[in-house]
Amino acid sequence: MTESTSPAGRDEAASDGEARQERVRRAKVTLGLFLGPLAALGLLLMEAPADMPPAAWQVVALTAWMATWWVLEPVPIAVTALLPVAVLPLLGVGTINEVAVPYANPLIFLFLGGFLLAEAIQRWGLHRRIAMLVLRVSGSRPDRLVGGFMIATAALSMWVSNTATAALMVPIGLSVLAMLERQGGSGASRHTALTLLLGIALAANIGGMGTLIGTPPNALLAGFMGDSYGIEIGFAQWMAVAVPPSLLLLALGWWLLTRWVYPVARDEVPGVAQLLADQARDLGRMTRPEQRVAAIFALVALAWVTRPLLERALGVGLSDAGIAMVGALLLFVVPARWRQRQFLMDWDSARHLPWGVLIMVGGGLSLGTAIEESGLAATVAEGLGAFGSWPTWGLVGMVALVVMMMSHVTSNTATAAAILPLTASLTVSLGASPLLLSVPVAMAASCAFMLPVATPPNAVVFASGKLSVAEMMRAGALVSVAALGVITLVVFALAMPVLGFGWAA
């Protein structure tokens, strides 16, 4: 046995690989740390183009700084999102009160309420029970098992962080794969492992498209439309637009994975049903805290969906953010175990919330407001006027493709924050609703399927060590093409009639 194939040789090679990655990381941090502010300073020292207001040029400098830091990540993404508060008042583009307002947008509180509900669901293990329920009814054929995993993952990621959902589902998937390997037969094929793990990654990203709290770009869209154009997108409205394409894309993804890219067997595999039954039995009976969290979650979801009916029935004005906050507050006052004075949520548990995402959304909204109010968006829209001769479907497809590609190399929230103001202004300058190109921006930002670094679910699945980058890219590329067609179709078939807009203003 040669040294290169011995355990010691493999350890040494792995160590060298980690050392190279660390050197690349340090170089990227160093480059980004200095390149961002230097790019902004260089732009500020240059004269603004003749057709651009000085304030707009200053916002260009800030955008370049933030984009550089968002791509290279020399500092945490949430820290970059604080730059508008620090820089815009110094540039005289806005007062501290004006640039800080977007960080308290109602959509921030909608997200906060959703995060608290999701944390309570995870705290009491309700998400595991939901996942096991779906998997037990999916059957023991490999293709149906993959479908069951994808349905459970997508359903959870509509309400729970897609990262947390993937982190939950991957270990369950690995235990099923280990059992299949022990059983042998057609169910233990390499393709079964690939489709099951890739299905989890795809479904975690696709499921988040379905609700306003499912992924930050959706909240950014709703907040930006409300702040800049007075267009309100309700929770139920967005679900009516986004859930059908999510289901269609989920079905297409399952078919492409199990029938086309990595075909799997369609015969029953003995032992799978028993394994899932054993895992479900280990969860035991549903506890009272689980029941109470489930009840609050169901009430909040029902209130979101039926808000217009509730407003008429109660005679009061309701908001999705207000409903989320009521549900979140209930978690802190409804007891889990009264004798111990333990409640469904406490602040120690709330500390685990992704607070950085809230700052990220706020920073994106603040940058978007500055791009709009400084006149930068209008200037860029004029420059993009040549695209006005394109057919509408071509514009929608082009925007979706650009956003999809950008989301593979930078945060989907950062991508949406940078692109939304520009596409909205372009469509307004062409005499169309700002929603025409903004809806595909939000949807396409969730469709980064090809690279492990593109989204946290992709990274979690890749960390299992069961697949290569090339295998993920092969499957992701085909699903991305399908997503491009679905997004373009949904703009005309659902978004226009549900949100009440058309090509003409």
Short mmCIF file of C-alpha atoms in Angstrom, two decimals, residues 209-212 218 221-222 225 230-245 301 303-308 320 435 439 443 490 494-501:
data_model
loop_
_atom_site.label_atom_id
_atom_site.label_comp_id
_atom_site.label_asym_id
_atom_site.label_seq_id
_atom_site.Cartn_x
_atom_site.Cartn_y
_atom_site.Cartn_z
CA MET A 209 -40.30 30.48 -1.47
CA GLY A 210 -43.83 29.73 -0.27
CA THR A 211 -44.27 32.23 2.60
CA LEU A 212 -43.13 35.74 3.48
CA ASN A 218 -39.57 37.50 0.23
CA LEU A 221 -39.78 42.36 -1.56
CA ALA A 222 -42.83 43.02 0.62
CA MET A 225 -42.84 47.54 -2.20
CA GLY A 230 -47.22 51.86 -1.20
CA ILE A 231 -47.99 48.37 -2.49
CA GLU A 232 -48.94 45.97 0.31
CA ILE A 233 -48.33 42.26 -0.20
CA GLY A 234 -50.27 40.25 2.39
CA PHE A 235 -49.24 36.91 3.78
CA ALA A 236 -52.13 35.11 2.09
CA GLN A 237 -51.54 36.96 -1.18
CA TRP A 238 -47.94 35.84 -1.33
CA MET A 239 -48.88 32.25 -0.53
CA ALA A 240 -51.42 32.32 -3.37
CA VAL A 241 -48.66 33.46 -5.72
CA ALA A 242 -45.74 31.39 -4.41
CA VAL A 243 -47.09 28.08 -3.06
CA PRO A 244 -48.30 26.70 -6.45
CA PRO A 245 -44.92 27.26 -8.19
CA ALA A 301 -51.06 30.61 10.37
CA ALA A 303 -54.96 34.32 11.09
CA TRP A 304 -52.37 35.15 8.42
CA VAL A 305 -54.35 33.35 5.75
CA THR A 306 -57.77 34.73 6.79
CA ARG A 307 -56.70 38.26 7.80
CA PRO A 308 -59.14 40.11 5.46
CA ASP A 320 -49.35 40.23 9.39
CA LEU A 435 -43.93 44.13 -9.27
CA VAL A 439 -41.51 39.21 -7.99
CA MET A 443 -38.32 33.96 -6.27
CA VAL A 490 -45.89 32.21 -12.61
CA LEU A 494 -50.47 33.97 -10.94
CA ALA A 495 -48.61 37.11 -9.87
CA MET A 496 -50.39 39.43 -12.28
CA PRO A 497 -53.98 38.40 -11.40
CA VAL A 498 -53.39 37.79 -7.66
CA LEU A 499 -51.35 40.95 -6.97
CA GLY A 500 -53.38 42.98 -9.43
CA PHE A 501 -50.88 44.28 -11.94
#
